[in-house]
Amino acid sequence: YRVTSPRQLADVAATLLTYGRRRVHRVAVIADGGGHAGVGSDVVEANGLSVPRFPTALSTALRPLLPPSAGVTNPVDIAGGGEQDIGCFASVLDAVMSSAEIDSVLLTGYFGGYAEYGEGLARDELDVAARIATIAQTHQKPLVV
């Protein structure tokens, strides 16, 4: 991977300091919309990484966490699940990071912007962000948000 800006250099350096140098080839993409999922997957693959299809057991485990219209094969399209239960971001992330078939996760889309809908949702989003940080730390897998 080649960085193209000082900001990217800082992000890569922080990631290396946190996780060290390890094989991180299989990336899960979690997004709250098909467009975000597609763009995220394209960026991952354009940088020489893969977005592998999830094993059936993982897709099956994700299904009850999300709306019926959600995509659960990688990339994951939360498909409105965040509006119904913002905690689904953390639940989905935990299930995905538990898989030995995934090395790292890209969480992309509107997460971080739900606070614009009101104070209650802003508090909930901060709580979920803290859960997400704990999940990434527990699994010791790189997470890009």
PDB file of C-alpha atoms in Angstrom:
ATOM      1  CA  TYR A   1       0.000   0.000   0.000  1.00  0.00           C
ATOM      2  CA  ARG A   2       1.310   3.447  -0.887  1.00  0.00           C
ATOM      3  CA  VAL A   3       0.173   6.496   0.999  1.00  0.00           C
ATOM      4  CA  THR A   4      -0.623   9.611  -0.987  1.00  0.00           C
ATOM      5  CA  SER A   5      -0.990  12.213   1.760  1.00  0.00           C
ATOM      6  CA  PRO A   6       0.392  13.078   5.191  1.00  0.00           C
ATOM      7  CA  ARG A   7      -2.994  12.141   6.694  1.00  0.00           C
ATOM      8  CA  GLN A   8      -2.808   8.653   5.192  1.00  0.00           C
ATOM      9  CA  LEU A   9       0.756   8.318   6.463  1.00  0.00           C
ATOM     10  CA  ALA A  10      -0.390   9.156   9.998  1.00  0.00           C
ATOM     11  CA  ASP A  11      -3.270   6.661   9.757  1.00  0.00           C
ATOM     12  CA  VAL A  12      -1.014   3.866   8.496  1.00  0.00           C
ATOM     13  CA  ALA A  13       1.615   4.625  11.151  1.00  0.00           C
ATOM     14  CA  ALA A  14      -1.010   4.551  13.914  1.00  0.00           C
ATOM     15  CA  THR A  15      -2.334   1.232  12.627  1.00  0.00           C
ATOM     16  CA  LEU A  16       1.151  -0.300  12.515  1.00  0.00           C
ATOM     17  CA  LEU A  17       1.879   0.922  16.035  1.00  0.00           C
ATOM     18  CA  THR A  18      -1.363  -0.607  17.282  1.00  0.00           C
ATOM     19  CA  TYR A  19      -1.331  -3.941  15.449  1.00  0.00           C
ATOM     20  CA  GLY A  20       2.241  -4.388  14.258  1.00  0.00           C
ATOM     21  CA  ARG A  21       3.067  -5.776  10.880  1.00  0.00           C
ATOM     22  CA  ARG A  22       0.895  -8.779  10.136  1.00  0.00           C
ATOM     23  CA  ARG A  23      -0.873 -10.418   7.253  1.00  0.00           C
ATOM     24  CA  VAL A  24      -4.071  -8.503   6.670  1.00  0.00           C
ATOM     25  CA  HIS A  25      -5.423  -9.601   3.337  1.00  0.00           C
ATOM     26  CA  ARG A  26      -9.044 -10.674   3.923  1.00  0.00           C
ATOM     27  CA  VAL A  27     -11.188  -7.627   4.635  1.00  0.00           C
ATOM     28  CA  ALA A  28     -14.825  -7.529   5.676  1.00  0.00           C
ATOM     29  CA  VAL A  29     -16.743  -4.439   4.604  1.00  0.00           C
ATOM     30  CA  ILE A  30     -19.672  -3.343   6.772  1.00  0.00           C
ATOM     31  CA  ALA A  31     -21.767  -0.456   5.473  1.00  0.00           C
ATOM     32  CA  ASP A  32     -25.160   1.071   6.005  1.00  0.00           C
ATOM     33  CA  GLY A  33     -26.020   1.233   2.342  1.00  0.00           C
ATOM     34  CA  GLY A  34     -25.309  -0.613  -0.879  1.00  0.00           C
ATOM     35  CA  GLY A  35     -23.472   2.343  -2.393  1.00  0.00           C
ATOM     36  CA  HIS A  36     -21.122   2.650   0.569  1.00  0.00           C
ATOM     37  CA  ALA A  37     -20.604  -1.123   0.558  1.00  0.00           C
ATOM     38  CA  GLY A  38     -19.754  -1.149  -3.145  1.00  0.00           C
ATOM     39  CA  VAL A  39     -17.367   1.796  -2.988  1.00  0.00           C
ATOM     40  CA  GLY A  40     -15.682   0.424   0.144  1.00  0.00           C
ATOM     41  CA  SER A  41     -15.205  -2.980  -1.474  1.00  0.00           C
ATOM     42  CA  ASP A  42     -13.820  -1.413  -4.640  1.00  0.00           C
ATOM     43  CA  VAL A  43     -11.281   0.643  -2.659  1.00  0.00           C
ATOM     44  CA  VAL A  44     -10.186  -2.414  -0.663  1.00  0.00           C
ATOM     45  CA  GLU A  45      -9.695  -4.499  -3.814  1.00  0.00           C
ATOM     46  CA  ALA A  46      -8.012  -1.640  -5.709  1.00  0.00           C
ATOM     47  CA  ASN A  47      -5.360  -1.701  -2.980  1.00  0.00           C
ATOM     48  CA  GLY A  48      -4.578  -5.382  -3.459  1.00  0.00           C
ATOM     49  CA  LEU A  49      -6.698  -6.789  -0.628  1.00  0.00           C
ATOM     50  CA  SER A  50      -9.623  -9.182  -0.929  1.00  0.00           C
ATOM     51  CA  VAL A  51     -13.266  -8.974   0.140  1.00  0.00           C
ATOM     52  CA  PRO A  52     -14.012 -12.697   0.450  1.00  0.00           C
ATOM     53  CA  ARG A  53     -17.485 -14.149   0.594  1.00  0.00           C
ATOM     54  CA  PHE A  54     -18.347 -15.084   4.183  1.00  0.00           C
ATOM     55  CA  PRO A  55     -18.664 -18.718   5.205  1.00  0.00           C
ATOM     56  CA  THR A  56     -22.291 -19.858   5.396  1.00  0.00           C
ATOM     57  CA  ALA A  57     -22.123 -20.081   9.199  1.00  0.00           C
ATOM     58  CA  LEU A  58     -21.167 -16.403   9.498  1.00  0.00           C
ATOM     59  CA  SER A  59     -23.854 -15.224   7.068  1.00  0.00           C
ATOM     60  CA  THR A  60     -26.391 -17.310   8.990  1.00  0.00           C
ATOM     61  CA  ALA A  61     -25.260 -15.740  12.288  1.00  0.00           C
ATOM     62  CA  LEU A  62     -25.643 -12.226  10.840  1.00  0.00           C
ATOM     63  CA  ARG A  63     -29.158 -12.744   9.475  1.00  0.00           C
ATOM     64  CA  PRO A  64     -31.073 -12.306  12.799  1.00  0.00           C
ATOM     65  CA  LEU A  65     -29.061  -9.169  13.637  1.00  0.00           C
ATOM     66  CA  LEU A  66     -30.247  -7.269  10.571  1.00  0.00           C
ATOM     67  CA  PRO A  67     -33.372  -6.368   8.583  1.00  0.00           C
ATOM     68  CA  PRO A  68     -34.555  -8.957   6.020  1.00  0.00           C
ATOM     69  CA  SER A  69     -33.286  -6.794   3.136  1.00  0.00           C
ATOM     70  CA  ALA A  70     -29.714  -6.670   4.482  1.00  0.00           C
ATOM     71  CA  GLY A  71     -26.816  -8.221   2.609  1.00  0.00           C
ATOM     72  CA  VAL A  72     -24.888 -10.690   4.769  1.00  0.00           C
ATOM     73  CA  THR A  73     -22.248 -12.187   2.451  1.00  0.00           C
ATOM     74  CA  ASN A  74     -19.476  -9.498   2.379  1.00  0.00           C
ATOM     75  CA  PRO A  75     -19.841  -6.722   1.936  1.00  0.00           C
ATOM     76  CA  VAL A  76     -22.477  -6.446   4.659  1.00  0.00           C
ATOM     77  CA  ASP A  77     -25.198  -3.932   3.789  1.00  0.00           C
ATOM     78  CA  ILE A  78     -26.938  -3.101   7.060  1.00  0.00           C
ATOM     79  CA  ALA A  79     -29.861  -1.813   4.933  1.00  0.00           C
ATOM     80  CA  GLY A  80     -31.517   0.518   7.416  1.00  0.00           C
ATOM     81  CA  GLY A  81     -30.602  -1.537  10.462  1.00  0.00           C
ATOM     82  CA  GLY A  82     -28.818   1.451  11.998  1.00  0.00           C
ATOM     83  CA  GLU A  83     -32.001   3.493  11.987  1.00  0.00           C
ATOM     84  CA  GLN A  84     -33.921   0.643  13.629  1.00  0.00           C
ATOM     85  CA  ASP A  85     -31.199  -0.231  16.167  1.00  0.00           C
ATOM     86  CA  ILE A  86     -27.891   1.597  16.028  1.00  0.00           C
ATOM     87  CA  GLY A  87     -26.425  -1.126  18.225  1.00  0.00           C
ATOM     88  CA  CYS A  88     -26.531  -3.476  15.247  1.00  0.00           C
ATOM     89  CA  PHE A  89     -23.224  -1.965  14.061  1.00  0.00           C
ATOM     90  CA  ALA A  90     -21.493  -3.357  17.154  1.00  0.00           C
ATOM     91  CA  SER A  91     -23.322  -6.697  17.030  1.00  0.00           C
ATOM     92  CA  VAL A  92     -22.453  -7.237  13.376  1.00  0.00           C
ATOM     93  CA  LEU A  93     -18.847  -6.155  13.924  1.00  0.00           C
ATOM     94  CA  ASP A  94     -18.434  -8.591  16.821  1.00  0.00           C
ATOM     95  CA  ALA A  95     -19.774 -11.501  14.774  1.00  0.00           C
ATOM     96  CA  VAL A  96     -17.579 -10.630  11.781  1.00  0.00           C
ATOM     97  CA  MET A  97     -14.420 -10.119  13.836  1.00  0.00           C
ATOM     98  CA  SER A  98     -15.029 -13.477  15.524  1.00  0.00           C
ATOM     99  CA  SER A  99     -14.501 -15.209  12.176  1.00  0.00           C
ATOM    100  CA  ALA A 100     -11.091 -16.736  11.532  1.00  0.00           C
ATOM    101  CA  GLU A 101     -11.773 -16.084   7.824  1.00  0.00           C
ATOM    102  CA  ILE A 102     -11.468 -12.290   8.258  1.00  0.00           C
ATOM    103  CA  ASP A 103      -8.259 -10.377   9.023  1.00  0.00           C
ATOM    104  CA  SER A 104      -9.620  -6.822   9.266  1.00  0.00           C
ATOM    105  CA  VAL A 105     -12.782  -4.751   8.858  1.00  0.00           C
ATOM    106  CA  LEU A 106     -13.727  -1.560   7.035  1.00  0.00           C
ATOM    107  CA  LEU A 107     -16.809   0.100   8.564  1.00  0.00           C
ATOM    108  CA  THR A 108     -18.062   2.708   6.133  1.00  0.00           C
ATOM    109  CA  GLY A 109     -21.127   4.795   5.515  1.00  0.00           C
ATOM    110  CA  TYR A 110     -23.170   7.025   7.752  1.00  0.00           C
ATOM    111  CA  PHE A 111     -21.958   5.794  11.161  1.00  0.00           C
ATOM    112  CA  GLY A 112     -20.744   8.928  12.933  1.00  0.00           C
ATOM    113  CA  GLY A 113     -23.512  10.989  11.348  1.00  0.00           C
ATOM    114  CA  TYR A 114     -26.561   9.599  13.141  1.00  0.00           C
ATOM    115  CA  ALA A 115     -26.085  12.258  15.843  1.00  0.00           C
ATOM    116  CA  GLU A 116     -27.575  14.773  13.428  1.00  0.00           C
ATOM    117  CA  TYR A 117     -30.979  13.180  14.066  1.00  0.00           C
ATOM    118  CA  GLY A 118     -31.118  14.284  17.708  1.00  0.00           C
ATOM    119  CA  GLU A 119     -29.518  14.197  21.140  1.00  0.00           C
ATOM    120  CA  GLY A 120     -30.837  10.750  22.042  1.00  0.00           C
ATOM    121  CA  LEU A 121     -29.386   9.196  18.927  1.00  0.00           C
ATOM    122  CA  ALA A 122     -26.148  11.132  19.473  1.00  0.00           C
ATOM    123  CA  ARG A 123     -25.748   9.537  22.919  1.00  0.00           C
ATOM    124  CA  ASP A 124     -26.609   6.107  21.544  1.00  0.00           C
ATOM    125  CA  GLU A 125     -24.094   6.515  18.731  1.00  0.00           C
ATOM    126  CA  LEU A 126     -21.330   7.428  21.190  1.00  0.00           C
ATOM    127  CA  ASP A 127     -22.180   4.364  23.288  1.00  0.00           C
ATOM    128  CA  VAL A 128     -22.017   2.154  20.207  1.00  0.00           C
ATOM    129  CA  ALA A 129     -18.718   3.753  19.159  1.00  0.00           C
ATOM    130  CA  ALA A 130     -17.263   2.807  22.551  1.00  0.00           C
ATOM    131  CA  ARG A 131     -18.552  -0.760  22.117  1.00  0.00           C
ATOM    132  CA  ILE A 132     -17.009  -0.890  18.636  1.00  0.00           C
ATOM    133  CA  ALA A 133     -13.623   0.204  20.011  1.00  0.00           C
ATOM    134  CA  THR A 134     -13.799  -2.470  22.703  1.00  0.00           C
ATOM    135  CA  ILE A 135     -14.736  -5.145  20.159  1.00  0.00           C
ATOM    136  CA  ALA A 136     -11.795  -4.249  17.903  1.00  0.00           C
ATOM    137  CA  GLN A 137      -9.454  -4.279  20.897  1.00  0.00           C
ATOM    138  CA  THR A 138     -10.789  -7.627  22.113  1.00  0.00           C
ATOM    139  CA  HIS A 139     -10.355  -9.326  18.732  1.00  0.00           C
ATOM    140  CA  GLN A 140      -7.021  -7.612  18.000  1.00  0.00           C
ATOM    141  CA  LYS A 141      -7.940  -7.087  14.357  1.00  0.00           C
ATOM    142  CA  PRO A 142      -7.503  -3.798  12.515  1.00  0.00           C
ATOM    143  CA  LEU A 143     -10.673  -1.742  12.092  1.00  0.00           C
ATOM    144  CA  VAL A 144     -10.969   1.276   9.809  1.00  0.00           C
ATOM    145  CA  VAL A 145     -14.007   3.515  10.358  1.00  0.00           C
TER     146      VAL A 145
END
